[in-house]
Amino acid sequence: MKILVTGGAGYIASHTNLELLNAGYEVIAVDNFSNSCMESIRRVETLTGKKIKFYEADIVDRDALRTIFEKEKIDSVIHFAGLKAVGESCSIPLKYFHNNLTGTINLLELMQEFDVKNLVFSSSATVYGEPKTVPVTEDFPLSATNPYGRTKLIIEEMLRDLYASDSTWNIAILRYFNPIGAHESGEIGEDPNGIPNNLVPYVAKVAAGVLEQIQVFGDDYDTPDGTGVRDYIHVVDLALGHIKAIEKLQQNPGLVTYNLGTGVGYSVFEVIKNYEKACNKELPYRVTPRRPGDIAITYADSTKAYEELGWKAERGIEKMCEDSYRWQSKNPKGYQIK
Ligand code: NAD
Ligand code: UFG
C-alpha cells in the first residue's frame, strides 16, 4: 500500500516513515525543505534498508503536487506539511495562513480529483486553547490563541465540512500533545533551525554545552511546583499512532478524532530533573517571566485512541530524555547539511 507523506522530511514524519517502512508500507514523501533536509530521508533508508520515493516540492504549488498524484497510485495520505512556530506565526500570520491553508486546500482538491479519500491529519492540542479542566477529552470546546493554532482549527473545520458533504472520505484527525525524544538509534531526531523555541530541544542544547542556561518561563502558575505542565509524548509512540490510524482508515470509519498523549503531565522542573538524569550532569537554569500566550497546564485523556485504535503510549519521560540526549550527543550539529 502506498502512503503519501507530506512534510515527509520533518521531525515527526521521519519517525513515522521509519515505522511505515518497517510495517511494509511504501512511502512516497514530499517536502520543500523549509524546515528540514534530505539527510533525514537518507537516514531512514539506511535504518530500514528500504527506499523512500522522494519528491522535492512545495504543496502550495499545485502543479508540482499534481505531478505526484499523476505518477503514483496513492492509497492514503498523512499530512504533516506545515509551518509550526507559534511565535513566528504571530509576527508573520499571512505566511502561516498561505502555507498551511493553501497547501492543505491544494492537497484535498487533488485527493478528491484522484479519488484518494483516506487522510491522516496532524492536528495539535493547541486546538483546545486554554482547557478549563484536565485531562482533555476530544469533545472539549475548541478555540485558537495564535495564528498557528488557528490554521489547525480552520483545517479541522474544513475537514469536518468536507466529510459532511461527502461521507466516502475517511479522515483521522490526530491531536498531538508535546512530541519529544528521538529514535533510539540516535540517527534521527528533531533538528530545529537556530535557537529552539520548545523546552526539550532547548534543554538538549544546554546539556550539550551549546547554550548556556535554560530559561524557565514562569514559576508562579497554579501548578504543583509553579511551572507549566504538559503531556510530553515520545515521538516513536506518536509515529506508531499514525500506523494505527492508517489501519483504522481501512475499516471506513468516516471522520474520527483522537488525542495522542500519555495522559501524564510533567512540569518544566520535572523535565529538567529527568534530563539531568539522562545526561548525568546538572543543568543550569533561571526563572524568567512567563512567555506570553502560554497556558498553565494541559494533558490528554487518550482513552478513545486506546479503545478505537488499540494505541497507547509505552515510553516514559526517562526514555524520552535518554533518546533526546543520545540524538543530541551523536549529532551536535543536527543533520548538518541544510
Ligand atoms: P517539522 O517542521 O519538522 O515538519 C514539517 C515539514 O513540513 C518540514 O519538513 C517542512 O519542510 C515541511 N513543509 C512545510 N511547509 C511545506 C510546504 N508548503 N510544502 C512541502 N513541505 C512543507 O515539524 P514536525 O514537528 O514534524 O510537525 C509535523 C506536523 O505536526 C506539523 O503539521 C505540525 O504543525 C504538527 N504538530 C507538531 C507538534 C510539535 O510539537 N512538533 C505538535 C502538534 C502538531
Ligand atoms: N518552556 C520553558 N522554557 C523554554 C521553552 C518552554 O520554560 O525555553 C515551558 C513553557 O512555558 C511550557 C513548557 O515549557 O510550560 C512547554 O513549552 P514548549 O514550547 O515545549 O511547548 P508548548 O506546550 O508551548 O507548545 C507545543 C508546540 C505547539 C503545540 C503544543 C501542543 O510548540 O505548537 O505543543 O501540541 F501546539
Coordinates of C-alpha atoms and ligand atoms in Angstrom, one line a residue:
M1 CA 0.0 0.0 0.0
K2 CA 1.3 3.4 -1.0
I3 CA 1.2 6.2 1.6
L4 CA 1.9 9.8 0.5
V5 CA 3.6 11.6 3.4
T6 CA 3.6 15.4 3.1
G7 CA 6.3 17.3 5.1
G8 CA 8.0 13.9 4.7
A9 CA 11.5 15.0 5.8
G10 CA 10.4 16.6 9.0
Y11 CA 10.7 15.5 12.6
I12 CA 7.6 13.5 13.2
A13 CA 7.4 12.4 9.6
S14 CA 10.9 10.9 9.6
H15 CA 9.9 8.7 12.6
T16 CA 6.6 7.8 11.0
N17 CA 8.3 6.9 7.7
L18 CA 10.6 4.5 9.5
E19 CA 7.6 2.8 11.2
L20 CA 5.6 2.7 7.9
L21 CA 8.5 1.1 6.1
N22 CA 9.1 -1.4 8.9
A23 CA 5.4 -2.3 8.7
G24 CA 5.6 -3.0 5.0
Y25 CA 4.1 0.2 3.5
E26 CA 5.5 2.0 0.5
V27 CA 6.4 5.6 1.4
I28 CA 6.1 8.5 -1.1
A29 CA 7.4 11.6 0.6
V30 CA 7.1 15.3 -0.4
D31 CA 8.8 18.2 1.2
N32 CA 10.1 21.7 0.3
F33 CA 12.8 21.6 2.9
S34 CA 11.6 24.8 4.5
N35 CA 12.3 23.2 7.9
S36 CA 14.2 20.0 7.1
C37 CA 16.8 18.5 4.8
M38 CA 17.3 15.3 2.7
E39 CA 19.6 13.7 5.3
S40 CA 16.6 12.6 7.4
I41 CA 15.2 10.7 4.4
R42 CA 18.6 9.1 3.8
R43 CA 19.0 8.0 7.4
V44 CA 15.6 6.4 7.5
E45 CA 16.5 4.5 4.3
T46 CA 19.7 3.3 6.0
L47 CA 18.0 2.3 9.2
T48 CA 15.3 0.3 7.4
G49 CA 17.2 -0.9 4.4
K50 CA 14.3 0.3 2.3
K51 CA 13.7 3.1 -0.2
I52 CA 11.5 6.2 0.1
K53 CA 10.3 7.7 -3.2
F54 CA 11.1 11.4 -2.6
Y55 CA 9.7 14.5 -4.3
E56 CA 11.2 17.9 -3.5
A57 CA 8.1 20.1 -4.0
D58 CA 6.1 22.8 -2.3
I59 CA 2.5 21.6 -1.7
V60 CA 1.4 25.2 -2.2
D61 CA 2.5 24.7 -5.9
R62 CA -0.5 22.8 -7.1
D63 CA 1.1 21.7 -10.4
A64 CA 4.0 20.2 -8.6
L65 CA 1.7 18.3 -6.3
R66 CA -0.5 17.2 -9.2
T67 CA 2.6 15.6 -10.8
I68 CA 2.9 13.3 -7.8
F69 CA -0.7 12.2 -7.9
E70 CA -0.4 11.6 -11.6
K71 CA 2.8 9.4 -11.2
E72 CA 1.9 7.5 -8.1
K73 CA -1.1 5.3 -7.3
I74 CA -1.6 6.6 -3.8
D75 CA -3.9 4.8 -1.3
S76 CA -3.7 7.1 1.7
V77 CA -2.1 10.4 2.7
I78 CA -0.5 11.5 6.0
H79 CA -0.5 15.3 6.0
F80 CA 2.4 16.7 8.2
A81 CA 3.5 19.6 5.9
G82 CA 3.0 22.9 7.7
L83 CA 4.8 25.7 9.5
K84 CA 4.6 25.3 13.2
A85 CA 6.4 28.0 15.2
V86 CA 3.8 29.7 17.4
G87 CA 5.8 32.9 18.0
E88 CA 6.7 33.3 14.3
S89 CA 3.1 32.8 13.4
C90 CA 2.2 35.9 15.4
S91 CA 4.7 38.1 13.5
I92 CA 4.0 36.7 10.0
P93 CA 0.5 35.4 10.1
L94 CA -0.2 35.6 6.4
K95 CA 2.8 33.3 5.7
Y96 CA 1.2 30.8 8.0
F97 CA -2.2 31.1 6.5
H98 CA -0.9 30.9 3.0
N99 CA 1.4 27.9 3.6
N100 CA -0.8 25.8 5.9
L101 CA -4.2 26.6 4.5
T102 CA -3.4 26.9 0.7
G103 CA -1.2 23.8 0.9
T104 CA -4.0 21.8 2.6
I105 CA -6.7 23.0 0.1
N106 CA -4.5 22.0 -2.8
L107 CA -3.9 18.6 -1.3
L108 CA -7.6 18.0 -0.5
E109 CA -8.7 19.1 -4.0
L110 CA -6.2 16.8 -5.7
M111 CA -7.1 13.9 -3.4
Q112 CA -10.8 14.4 -4.4
E113 CA -9.9 14.6 -8.1
F114 CA -7.7 11.4 -7.9
D115 CA -10.2 9.7 -5.7
V116 CA -7.8 9.2 -2.8
K117 CA -10.0 9.7 0.1
N118 CA -8.1 8.4 3.1
L119 CA -6.3 11.1 5.2
V120 CA -4.5 11.3 8.5
F121 CA -4.1 14.9 9.6
S122 CA -1.5 16.3 12.1
S123 CA -3.6 18.5 14.4
S124 CA -2.5 19.7 17.8
A125 CA -3.5 20.1 21.4
T126 CA -3.4 23.8 20.7
V127 CA -6.9 23.5 19.3
Y128 CA -8.2 23.2 22.9
G129 CA -7.0 26.7 23.7
E130 CA -6.8 27.0 27.5
P131 CA -8.8 24.0 28.7
K132 CA -11.0 24.6 31.8
T133 CA -10.1 21.2 33.3
V134 CA -7.7 18.3 32.7
P135 CA -7.4 15.7 31.3
V136 CA -8.7 16.9 28.0
T137 CA -11.1 14.7 26.0
E138 CA -11.8 15.1 22.3
D139 CA -15.2 16.6 22.9
F140 CA -13.8 19.7 24.8
P141 CA -14.6 23.1 23.3
L142 CA -12.2 24.3 20.6
S143 CA -10.5 27.6 20.2
A144 CA -7.3 29.2 18.9
T145 CA -5.0 31.6 20.7
N146 CA -2.5 32.3 17.9
P147 CA -2.4 32.2 14.1
Y148 CA -0.6 28.8 14.0
G149 CA -3.3 27.3 16.2
R150 CA -5.9 29.0 14.0
T151 CA -4.6 27.2 10.9
K152 CA -5.0 23.8 12.7
L153 CA -8.5 24.7 13.8
I154 CA -9.5 26.0 10.4
I155 CA -8.2 22.9 8.7
E156 CA -10.1 20.7 11.2
E157 CA -13.2 22.6 10.4
M158 CA -12.6 22.3 6.7
L159 CA -12.2 18.5 7.1
R160 CA -15.5 18.3 9.1
D161 CA -17.3 20.3 6.4
L162 CA -15.7 18.1 3.6
Y163 CA -16.8 14.9 5.3
A164 CA -20.3 16.3 5.9
S165 CA -20.5 16.9 2.1
D166 CA -19.1 13.5 1.1
S167 CA -19.2 10.6 3.5
T168 CA -17.0 8.5 1.3
W169 CA -13.9 10.2 2.8
N170 CA -12.1 8.6 5.7
I171 CA -10.3 11.1 7.9
A172 CA -8.3 10.7 11.1
I173 CA -7.6 13.9 12.9
L174 CA -4.8 13.3 15.4
R175 CA -4.3 15.9 18.1
Y176 CA -0.7 15.6 19.3
F177 CA 0.3 16.8 22.7
N178 CA 4.0 17.6 23.1
P179 CA 6.2 15.3 21.0
I180 CA 9.8 15.0 22.2
G181 CA 12.6 12.5 22.1
A182 CA 14.1 10.7 19.1
H183 CA 14.5 7.2 17.6
E184 CA 16.6 5.1 19.9
S185 CA 19.3 4.6 17.3
G186 CA 20.2 8.3 17.7
E187 CA 20.2 8.6 13.9
I188 CA 17.0 10.7 13.5
G189 CA 15.6 13.4 15.7
E190 CA 14.4 16.9 16.0
D191 CA 16.7 19.4 14.3
P192 CA 15.4 22.9 14.8
N193 CA 16.8 25.9 13.0
G194 CA 18.6 28.4 15.2
I195 CA 17.7 28.7 18.9
P196 CA 14.9 26.2 19.8
N197 CA 11.5 27.6 20.9
N198 CA 10.4 24.4 22.6
L199 CA 11.6 23.3 26.0
V200 CA 13.2 19.9 25.4
P201 CA 15.2 20.9 22.3
Y202 CA 16.5 23.9 24.3
V203 CA 17.4 21.7 27.3
A204 CA 19.2 19.3 24.9
K205 CA 21.4 22.2 23.7
V206 CA 22.2 23.3 27.3
A207 CA 23.1 19.7 28.1
A208 CA 25.4 19.6 25.1
G209 CA 27.0 22.9 26.2
V210 CA 25.8 24.7 23.0
L211 CA 23.5 27.0 25.0
E212 CA 24.4 28.3 28.5
Q213 CA 21.3 28.2 30.6
I214 CA 17.7 27.0 30.5
Q215 CA 15.1 29.7 30.9
V216 CA 12.1 28.5 32.9
F217 CA 9.2 30.6 31.7
G218 CA 7.4 31.4 35.0
D219 CA 7.2 29.6 38.3
D220 CA 4.0 31.2 39.5
Y221 CA 1.5 29.2 37.6
D222 CA -1.3 27.4 39.5
T223 CA 0.5 24.0 39.2
P224 CA 2.2 21.8 41.9
D225 CA 5.6 23.5 41.5
G226 CA 4.5 26.7 39.8
T227 CA 5.9 25.8 36.4
G228 CA 3.9 24.9 33.3
V229 CA 2.7 21.3 33.0
R230 CA 2.5 19.4 29.6
D231 CA 1.8 15.9 28.3
Y232 CA 5.2 15.0 26.6
I233 CA 4.9 12.1 24.3
H234 CA 7.8 10.1 22.8
V235 CA 8.0 10.7 19.0
V236 CA 8.2 6.9 18.3
D237 CA 4.9 6.3 20.2
L238 CA 3.4 9.2 18.2
A239 CA 4.7 7.6 14.9
L240 CA 3.1 4.3 15.9
G241 CA -0.2 6.1 16.5
H242 CA -0.1 7.0 12.7
I243 CA 0.3 3.4 11.7
K244 CA -2.8 2.6 13.8
A245 CA -4.6 5.5 12.2
I246 CA -3.8 4.2 8.7
E247 CA -5.0 0.8 9.7
K248 CA -8.2 2.3 11.0
L249 CA -8.9 4.1 7.8
Q250 CA -9.1 0.7 6.0
Q251 CA -12.2 0.0 8.1
N252 CA -14.1 3.0 6.6
P253 CA -14.6 4.8 9.9
G254 CA -15.6 8.1 8.4
L255 CA -14.2 11.1 10.3
V256 CA -12.5 10.2 13.6
T257 CA -10.6 12.4 16.0
Y258 CA -8.1 11.2 18.6
N259 CA -5.9 12.8 21.3
L260 CA -2.3 11.3 21.2
G261 CA -0.7 11.8 24.6
T262 CA 0.4 9.8 27.5
G263 CA -2.2 11.1 30.0
V264 CA 0.5 12.2 32.3
G265 CA 1.6 15.8 32.8
Y266 CA 5.2 16.9 33.7
S267 CA 6.3 20.3 34.9
V268 CA 9.2 22.2 33.5
F269 CA 11.2 21.4 36.6
E270 CA 10.4 17.7 36.4
V271 CA 11.5 17.7 32.7
I272 CA 14.8 19.3 33.7
K273 CA 15.3 16.8 36.5
N274 CA 14.7 13.9 34.2
Y275 CA 17.0 15.3 31.6
E276 CA 19.7 15.8 34.2
K277 CA 19.5 12.0 35.0
A278 CA 19.7 11.2 31.3
C279 CA 22.8 13.3 30.7
N280 CA 24.3 12.7 34.1
K281 CA 25.0 16.4 34.8
E282 CA 23.4 19.4 36.5
L283 CA 21.8 21.8 34.1
P284 CA 21.9 25.5 34.9
Y285 CA 18.5 27.3 34.7
R286 CA 17.0 30.6 35.7
V287 CA 13.4 31.5 36.2
T288 CA 12.2 34.3 33.8
P289 CA 8.8 35.9 33.3
R290 CA 6.0 33.9 31.8
R291 CA 6.1 33.5 28.0
P292 CA 3.0 35.4 26.6
G293 CA 0.3 33.0 25.4
D294 CA 1.4 30.0 27.5
I295 CA -1.2 28.1 29.5
A296 CA -0.6 26.6 32.9
I297 CA -1.5 23.0 32.4
T298 CA -2.7 20.5 29.8
Y299 CA -2.6 16.8 29.4
A300 CA -4.6 14.3 27.4
D301 CA -7.2 11.7 28.0
S302 CA -6.2 9.3 25.3
T303 CA -8.8 6.6 26.2
K304 CA -10.5 6.9 22.9
A305 CA -7.3 6.2 20.9
Y306 CA -6.8 3.1 23.1
E307 CA -10.3 1.9 22.7
E308 CA -10.7 2.6 19.0
L309 CA -7.2 2.3 17.7
G310 CA -5.7 -0.1 20.2
W311 CA -2.9 2.5 20.7
K312 CA -1.3 3.6 23.9
A313 CA 2.0 5.4 24.6
E314 CA 4.5 3.0 26.0
R315 CA 7.6 5.1 26.5
G316 CA 8.0 7.2 29.7
I317 CA 9.7 10.5 30.4
E318 CA 13.1 8.9 31.2
K319 CA 13.2 7.2 27.8
M320 CA 12.2 10.4 26.1
C321 CA 15.1 12.3 27.7
E322 CA 17.6 9.5 27.2
D323 CA 16.7 9.2 23.5
S324 CA 16.7 13.0 23.0
Y325 CA 20.2 13.2 24.6
R326 CA 21.6 10.3 22.5
W327 CA 20.4 12.1 19.3
Q328 CA 21.9 15.4 20.5
S329 CA 25.2 13.8 21.5
K330 CA 25.6 11.9 18.3
N331 CA 24.6 14.9 16.1
P332 CA 25.7 18.1 17.8
K333 CA 25.0 20.0 14.6
G334 CA 21.8 18.1 13.8
Y335 CA 21.7 16.8 10.2
Q336 CA 24.4 19.3 9.3
I337 CA 23.5 19.6 5.7
K338 CA 20.8 22.2 5.4
Ligands
NAD1 P1 8.7 19.8 11.0 O1 8.8 21.3 10.7 O2 9.9 19.0 11.4 O3 7.9 19.1 9.8 C1 7.1 19.8 8.9 C2 7.7 19.5 7.5 O4 6.8 20.1 6.5 C3 9.1 20.2 7.3 O5 10.0 19.2 6.8 C4 8.9 21.3 6.3 O6 10.0 21.5 5.5 C5 7.6 20.7 5.5 N1 6.8 21.8 4.9 C6 6.3 22.9 5.4 N2 5.6 23.6 4.5 C7 5.6 22.8 3.4 C8 5.1 23.0 2.1 N3 4.4 24.1 1.8 N4 5.3 22.1 1.1 C9 6.1 21.0 1.4 N5 6.6 20.8 2.7 C10 6.4 21.7 3.6 O7 7.5 19.7 12.2 P2 7.0 18.5 13.0 O8 7.2 18.8 14.4 O9 7.5 17.2 12.4 O10 5.4 18.6 12.7 C11 4.7 17.9 11.8 C12 3.3 18.4 11.8 O11 2.8 18.1 13.1 C13 3.0 19.8 11.6 O12 1.9 20.0 10.8 C14 2.9 20.4 13.0 O13 2.1 21.6 12.9 C15 2.2 19.3 13.7 N6 2.3 19.3 15.1 C16 3.6 19.3 15.6 C17 3.8 19.4 17.0 C18 5.1 19.5 17.6 O14 5.2 20.0 18.8 N7 6.2 19.1 17.0 C19 2.7 19.4 17.9 C20 1.4 19.3 17.3 C21 1.2 19.3 15.9
UFG2 N1 9.2 26.4 28.4 C1 10.2 27.0 29.2 N2 11.4 27.3 28.6 C2 11.6 27.2 27.3 C3 10.6 26.7 26.5 C4 9.4 26.3 27.1 O1 10.1 27.1 30.4 O2 12.7 27.6 26.8 C5 8.0 26.0 29.1 C6 6.7 26.6 28.5 O3 6.4 27.7 29.2 C7 5.7 25.4 28.7 C8 6.5 24.2 28.6 O4 7.9 24.6 28.8 O5 5.2 25.4 30.1 C9 6.4 23.5 27.2 O6 6.7 24.5 26.2 P1 7.0 24.1 24.6 O7 7.4 25.4 23.9 O8 8.0 23.0 24.6 O9 5.6 23.5 24.2 P2 4.2 24.2 24.2 O10 3.3 23.4 25.1 O11 4.2 25.6 24.4 O12 3.7 24.0 22.6 C10 3.9 22.9 21.9 C11 4.1 23.3 20.4 C12 2.8 23.8 19.9 C13 1.7 22.8 20.1 C14 1.6 22.4 21.5 C15 0.6 21.3 21.7 O13 5.1 24.3 20.3 O14 2.9 24.0 18.5 O15 2.9 22.0 22.0 O16 0.9 20.3 20.9 F1 0.6 23.4 19.7

